[in-house]
C-alpha cells in the first residue's frame, strides 16, 4: 500500500495542466487564472502628472527664491492647460492633472502665499517635485502579469488600467460529483428505515467551488451496475474531473471501480495507507481524472484534502502543494495515541499557544462517519504509520481552515 505522499505524487503524474480558455468580462474575472500575458496599451501614468494640489512651474523659475511668479492659468484632472508656461510664470494645478509644457515641478498649495494673480515662494523647488513621470509605474507594451496568475481584487484594478477587458482566462475546471448508495436520501427527505441523509455531495460541491471549480452535476446514484455506468458515462462526457463517493471497498455492493473500468477508465490506485479512507480509487480516462472516494463523510473529506484539492489546483493552472508542504507543526495536548500500519488522522481544535506555537486539542471522535467532529475541527492531527504521539510533543497536522464555518 502506498503512503498518502506517494499516492499524491503518482496521481499528479497524470493530472494535466489546463488548455481550454475563454474570454470573460473583467467584472467577472475575480479569482480566475490568466491564460495569456497581460500588457498595458498605454503608459502608466500616460503623462507627466501632478501628485498634489498646488502650482506647476519650471524649477529654474524658483532657483533664486524667494520668488514671485505670475499665475497664467489652470490645469485640472481631465482638462489640461493648453499652452506653454514661460519662465517666471506658473499654472494652478490639481492632483491628477497633466503638467503643462515648460514646467518640471509642483509646489504644494500649503507652501505658497497667493495674492490674486501672483504667488510667492519662500524656498527653491526641486526639479521633479510632486511629479509622477510618464510610464514610471508601467510602460506601454511591458508584460505586467504572466499566464496562470490568479486574479485578485487589486489585479482587476491593474487590468482595468491596462485596458484589458474582456480578459482571456482558463476555463473553470468542470467537476461532476456523484455519491453512490441505495441507502442515501437528500436532506429534504425523511429517511425511511435503513436510510440516511447524504452530505458528501454538499461538502464536495462547496469545497470544489471554493477552489474555483464549476459544478456540472451533483447527484445520488443507486448501487446498480447499469445506473452507475450510465451516470458515470454522462459525467465523463462533459467534466474535466469526476469525483464519486462510496462503493469503492471490497463489499458485494462496492461496484464503483468495476463500473469505471467498463467505461475505459485506466485504474492507477486503489488503496492508500491512510485512516480514515483506505480504499481510494484513482484512474484516468484520457485527460480526465477520476476519483472514487470512500463514502464515510470523514473519509470523503480527507480524500478531498489529500488528493482532489491538489488535482483541482493543477487542472486550474496552479502548482499544487505536495503532502509535505501542506503539513504544519504544533503541540499535541491530548493523550498518547498510536497508529496501526496506516497514517492516522484525528480531528482536533487548533489554537495559538502563549509562546506562539500552535496547540492541538483532541475532539471527541467516533470514527470516519463522525462528520460532526470533523466539521468542528480546525485540523487533523497526523500520526505516521506505526507511530505514536505523546502529550506535549510536537506533531504534524493538516489545517482544515476552509472547511470550518467558525474557526
Ligand atoms: P461505502 O463507502 O459505500 O461503503 O459507504 C461507507 C459508509 O458511508 C456507509 O455507512 C454509507 O452509508 C456512508 N455514506 C456513503 N455515502 C454517503 C454520503 N454521501 N453521505 C453520508 N454518508 C455516506
Ligand atoms: Mg455504499
XYZ file of C-alpha atoms and ligand atoms in Angstrom:
431
model
C 0.000 0.000 0.000
C 1.321 3.452 -0.891
C 1.627 6.284 1.624
C -0.512 9.404 1.115
C 2.546 11.343 -0.078
C 3.469 8.662 -2.621
C -0.131 8.385 -3.766
C -0.353 12.127 -4.367
C 2.897 12.121 -6.334
C 1.590 9.288 -8.521
C -1.734 10.998 -9.056
C -0.087 14.265 -10.040
C 1.958 12.496 -12.711
C -1.318 12.079 -14.575
C -3.113 15.366 -13.986
C -2.915 17.696 -16.988
C -2.468 21.456 -16.901
C -5.372 23.453 -18.330
C -5.673 24.178 -22.027
C -9.202 25.422 -22.706
C -9.585 29.171 -22.364
C -12.415 31.664 -22.568
C -12.868 35.427 -22.634
C -14.761 36.869 -19.705
C -15.724 40.440 -18.846
C -13.188 41.947 -16.440
C -16.008 42.401 -13.928
C -16.353 38.607 -13.775
C -12.648 37.763 -13.728
C -12.059 37.801 -9.966
C -10.413 34.549 -8.869
C -9.898 33.342 -12.452
C -6.484 32.423 -13.872
C -4.955 34.359 -16.742
C -4.396 32.357 -19.896
C -2.273 34.982 -21.690
C 0.341 37.560 -20.685
C -1.128 40.968 -19.892
C 0.414 44.135 -21.322
C -0.781 47.668 -20.979
C -1.801 49.500 -24.138
C -0.881 52.848 -22.539
C 1.900 54.222 -20.341
C 1.034 54.481 -16.648
C 0.839 57.300 -15.944
C 0.187 58.347 -19.535
C 1.577 61.905 -18.990
C 3.697 63.924 -16.539
C 1.210 64.097 -13.690
C 0.839 66.245 -10.601
C 0.571 64.326 -7.320
C -0.556 67.394 -5.360
C -2.843 70.395 -5.418
C -0.644 73.496 -5.903
C 1.263 75.274 -8.677
C 3.196 73.887 -11.618
C 6.348 75.742 -12.575
C 9.817 75.392 -14.040
C 12.132 74.688 -11.091
C 14.564 77.195 -12.675
C 11.982 79.954 -12.100
C 12.305 79.439 -8.331
C 16.079 78.924 -8.197
C 16.612 82.398 -6.729
C 13.852 82.048 -4.065
C 12.178 83.864 -2.552
C 10.486 84.345 -5.945
C 7.278 85.850 -7.293
C 5.531 84.043 -10.174
C 2.541 85.125 -12.184
C -0.369 82.624 -12.476
C -1.030 82.074 -16.154
C -3.992 79.674 -15.911
C -5.026 76.293 -14.524
C -4.594 72.615 -15.265
C -7.019 70.224 -13.692
C -7.644 66.488 -13.912
C -9.275 65.824 -17.246
C -8.709 69.397 -18.530
C -5.016 70.109 -19.181
C -3.636 73.653 -19.610
C -3.388 74.219 -23.344
C -0.357 76.452 -23.752
C 3.240 76.560 -22.649
C 4.379 78.253 -19.400
C 7.190 80.807 -19.795
C 9.944 81.340 -17.212
C 8.753 83.369 -14.235
C 5.204 82.156 -14.512
C 3.198 79.211 -13.166
C -0.125 77.384 -13.550
C -2.505 76.452 -10.784
C -2.670 72.652 -10.813
C -4.677 69.914 -9.117
C -3.955 66.299 -8.224
C -4.084 64.072 -11.288
C -3.719 66.937 -13.771
C -1.178 66.992 -16.587
C 1.919 69.111 -16.021
C 1.865 71.929 -18.619
C 4.646 72.335 -21.163
C 7.534 74.369 -19.744
C 7.015 73.047 -16.171
C 9.031 70.366 -14.363
C 7.844 70.614 -10.727
C 4.888 71.292 -8.467
C 4.833 73.271 -5.230
C 2.015 72.350 -2.868
C -0.635 74.888 -2.099
C 0.293 74.774 1.622
C 3.817 76.157 0.897
C 2.729 79.081 -1.246
C 1.479 82.586 -0.438
C -1.014 83.663 -3.035
C -2.303 87.107 -3.816
C -4.618 87.398 -6.743
C -2.730 86.542 -9.932
C 0.630 86.037 -8.198
C 2.254 83.506 -5.888
C 5.266 83.870 -3.658
C 7.683 81.007 -2.995
C 9.893 81.091 0.095
C 12.228 78.312 -0.989
C 13.537 76.804 -4.232
C 11.603 73.877 -5.697
C 13.403 70.681 -6.637
C 13.094 69.552 -10.241
C 10.504 66.737 -10.460
C 8.988 67.531 -7.079
C 5.446 66.045 -6.690
C 5.503 64.892 -10.298
C 4.811 61.330 -11.338
C 6.680 60.752 -14.571
C 5.239 59.258 -17.730
C 5.414 55.411 -17.663
C 7.176 55.267 -14.281
C 4.560 52.797 -12.996
C 4.269 50.735 -16.167
C 5.467 51.313 -19.725
C 3.110 50.536 -22.598
C 3.801 47.100 -24.054
C 5.545 45.694 -20.989
C 4.210 42.453 -19.535
C 2.667 43.144 -16.157
C 1.261 39.643 -15.485
C 2.229 36.255 -16.862
C -0.217 33.472 -17.667
C -1.620 31.429 -14.769
C -1.737 34.313 -12.335
C -4.848 34.009 -10.221
C -6.575 37.371 -10.386
C -7.100 39.028 -7.028
C -9.144 42.153 -6.378
C -6.166 44.517 -6.856
C -5.193 42.725 -10.080
C -8.565 43.673 -11.543
C -7.698 47.320 -10.956
C -4.378 46.826 -12.777
C -6.084 45.089 -15.709
C -8.615 47.886 -15.918
C -5.789 50.452 -16.151
C -4.176 48.379 -18.889
C -7.365 48.298 -20.953
C -7.679 44.548 -20.522
C -11.422 43.926 -20.791
C -12.564 41.294 -21.705
C -9.774 39.094 -20.386
C -8.617 35.679 -21.574
C -8.658 33.176 -18.701
C -8.534 29.423 -18.364
C -11.969 27.871 -18.358
C -13.210 26.847 -14.927
C -12.485 23.237 -14.040
C -15.763 21.357 -14.585
C -16.419 18.848 -11.825
C -19.044 16.140 -11.576
C -19.870 14.820 -8.119
C -21.744 11.550 -7.756
C -22.429 9.806 -4.496
C -23.392 6.148 -4.581
C -25.533 4.112 -2.212
C -29.052 2.623 -2.074
C -29.394 3.929 1.482
C -28.898 7.599 0.620
C -31.607 10.254 0.554
C -31.481 14.037 0.188
C -31.601 16.480 3.116
C -35.222 17.334 2.309
C -36.343 13.733 2.572
C -37.154 11.962 5.807
C -35.038 8.815 5.894
C -37.084 5.599 5.959
C -35.846 2.588 7.843
C -32.243 1.787 6.868
C -31.767 5.069 5.015
C -29.544 8.046 5.832
C -29.343 11.558 4.505
C -26.288 12.098 2.407
C -23.974 15.068 2.904
C -20.962 14.263 0.759
C -22.233 15.962 -2.390
C -22.779 19.174 -0.411
C -19.327 19.042 1.103
C -17.627 18.275 -2.199
C -19.543 20.854 -4.206
C -18.675 23.572 -1.690
C -15.037 22.515 -1.359
C -14.599 22.353 -5.157
C -16.359 25.679 -5.684
C -14.065 27.262 -3.098
C -11.169 26.337 -5.372
C -12.877 27.994 -8.324
C -14.330 24.884 -9.966
C -17.710 24.787 -11.703
C -20.016 22.005 -10.550
C -21.535 20.305 -13.601
C -23.704 17.870 -11.663
C -24.152 16.525 -8.176
C -26.402 13.518 -7.626
C -27.123 10.281 -5.792
C -26.725 7.071 -7.803
C -28.035 3.680 -6.636
C -25.742 0.665 -6.150
C -26.657 -0.922 -9.508
C -24.112 -1.564 -12.235
C -26.263 -0.117 -15.027
C -27.198 3.002 -13.069
C -23.591 3.607 -12.049
C -22.366 3.110 -15.568
C -24.827 5.471 -17.187
C -24.323 8.193 -14.583
C -20.533 7.908 -14.875
C -20.671 7.869 -18.669
C -22.619 11.115 -18.784
C -20.247 12.722 -16.294
C -17.151 11.666 -18.233
C -18.562 13.317 -21.306
C -18.791 16.861 -20.010
C -16.444 17.082 -16.995
C -12.748 17.734 -16.502
C -12.794 15.606 -13.363
C -15.187 13.087 -11.854
C -15.385 12.607 -8.081
C -17.550 9.837 -6.657
C -18.075 8.719 -3.096
C -18.941 5.293 -1.730
C -18.814 1.858 -3.242
C -15.043 1.500 -3.587
C -14.398 -1.002 -0.800
C -14.446 -4.797 -1.092
C -18.121 -5.464 -0.251
C -20.573 -7.173 -2.573
C -22.212 -3.802 -3.316
C -18.991 -1.928 -3.928
C -19.417 -1.687 -7.657
C -17.855 1.640 -8.493
C -14.358 0.553 -9.553
C -15.728 -2.109 -11.902
C -18.096 0.421 -13.483
C -15.195 2.816 -14.075
C -13.182 0.078 -15.737
C -16.070 -0.914 -18.008
C -16.080 2.697 -19.202
C -12.389 2.578 -20.057
C -11.032 4.367 -17.010
C -7.482 3.138 -16.507
C -7.037 2.161 -12.835
C -3.951 3.667 -11.201
C -4.528 3.392 -7.441
C -6.998 1.511 -5.328
C -5.689 1.751 -1.777
C -3.760 4.272 0.247
C -2.223 3.659 3.682
C -4.329 6.270 5.422
C -7.015 6.290 8.074
C -9.806 7.094 7.595
C -10.411 6.212 3.964
C -8.058 3.466 2.865
C -9.976 2.374 -0.258
C -9.347 5.326 -2.556
C -9.752 4.625 -6.252
C -7.961 6.780 -8.767
C -7.781 6.381 -12.513
C -7.666 8.308 -15.773
C -9.834 8.227 -18.845
C -7.794 10.033 -21.463
C -7.306 13.509 -19.958
C -9.992 13.075 -17.302
C -9.010 12.139 -13.742
C -11.483 10.005 -11.832
C -11.512 9.836 -8.038
C -13.545 7.205 -6.219
C -13.517 8.288 -2.586
C -14.954 6.111 0.180
C -18.436 7.062 1.369
C -17.957 7.769 5.028
C -18.008 11.552 5.258
C -14.703 11.982 7.109
C -13.048 9.656 4.587
C -14.505 11.766 1.792
C -13.206 14.929 3.456
C -9.734 13.501 3.886
C -9.677 12.105 0.346
C -10.560 15.557 -0.962
C -7.939 17.171 1.225
C -5.220 14.696 0.274
C -5.784 14.319 -3.454
C -8.672 16.144 -5.078
C -7.526 19.553 -3.852
C -4.120 19.144 -5.487
C -5.627 17.771 -8.691
C -8.020 20.722 -8.976
C -5.134 23.116 -8.441
C -3.153 21.556 -11.296
C -6.191 21.397 -13.599
C -6.814 25.075 -12.935
C -3.228 26.094 -13.709
C -1.739 26.294 -10.217
C 1.246 24.392 -8.899
C -0.298 22.033 -6.310
C 1.130 21.711 -2.833
C 2.695 18.363 -2.071
C 1.750 16.422 1.055
C 4.845 17.625 2.935
C 4.126 21.239 2.095
C 0.616 21.130 3.497
C 1.512 19.729 6.899
C 2.304 22.096 9.767
C 3.680 21.526 13.237
C 2.075 22.082 16.614
C 1.982 20.829 20.189
C -0.278 17.894 20.982
C -2.340 18.455 24.125
C -4.187 15.146 24.011
C -3.411 11.738 25.497
C -0.926 9.281 23.995
C -2.204 7.909 20.662
C -0.838 5.219 18.366
C -1.477 4.400 14.741
C -1.543 0.981 13.087
C 0.002 0.270 9.720
C -1.623 3.369 8.180
C -1.161 7.059 8.811
C -3.965 8.126 11.153
C -5.764 11.475 11.107
C -7.525 12.756 14.243
C -9.820 15.804 14.342
C -8.534 18.488 16.713
C -9.013 22.090 17.719
C -6.019 24.283 16.944
C -5.203 27.488 18.793
C -2.147 29.630 19.059
C -0.400 28.973 22.422
C 1.182 31.611 24.677
C 4.580 31.035 23.027
C 3.037 31.427 19.542
C 3.217 27.686 18.868
C 0.004 26.040 17.594
C -1.671 23.915 20.259
C -3.752 20.916 19.237
C -6.551 19.716 21.455
C -8.383 16.496 20.616
C -12.134 16.409 19.877
C -14.441 13.574 20.854
C -14.435 11.490 17.666
C -16.424 8.403 16.733
C -14.536 7.497 13.594
C -14.952 8.009 9.871
C -18.726 8.592 9.954
C -18.332 11.368 12.537
C -18.617 14.413 10.280
C -19.840 16.401 13.295
C -16.382 16.115 14.888
C -14.607 16.797 11.592
C -16.735 19.883 10.905
C -15.813 21.270 14.326
C -12.133 20.524 13.845
C -9.592 23.150 12.838
C -7.076 20.472 11.998
C -6.416 16.793 11.543
C -3.505 15.639 13.667
C -1.349 13.208 11.721
C 0.088 10.120 13.403
C 2.547 8.496 10.982
C 2.088 4.797 10.191
C 3.379 2.617 13.052
C 3.929 5.788 15.034
C 2.719 7.418 18.192
C 2.192 10.875 19.629
C 2.665 11.807 23.287
C 1.270 14.672 25.353
C 3.283 17.889 24.959
C 5.129 16.585 21.918
C 5.436 18.492 18.611
C 3.334 16.722 15.972
C 2.242 17.299 12.390
C -1.234 18.422 11.447
C -3.317 19.305 8.407
C -5.032 22.672 8.737
C -8.726 22.462 7.801
C -9.339 26.195 7.926
C -11.512 26.474 4.897
C -13.965 23.761 5.928
C -14.787 25.246 9.286
C -17.566 27.812 9.394
C -16.498 29.401 12.613
C -12.785 28.763 13.029
P -19.337 2.921 1.311
O -18.065 3.659 1.049
O -20.286 2.948 0.153
O -19.034 1.529 1.792
O -20.067 3.671 2.487
C -19.469 3.739 3.776
C -20.413 4.408 4.728
O -20.580 5.756 4.349
C -21.788 3.811 4.780
O -22.212 3.815 6.126
C -22.612 4.746 3.959
O -23.964 4.750 4.327
C -21.969 6.062 4.238
N -22.131 7.005 3.140
C -21.972 6.726 1.828
N -22.202 7.799 1.074
C -22.518 8.789 1.923
C -22.887 10.162 1.743
N -22.967 10.703 0.529
N -23.130 10.922 2.836
C -23.066 10.351 4.060
N -22.723 9.082 4.287
C -22.469 8.293 3.240
Mg -22.064 2.164 -0.311
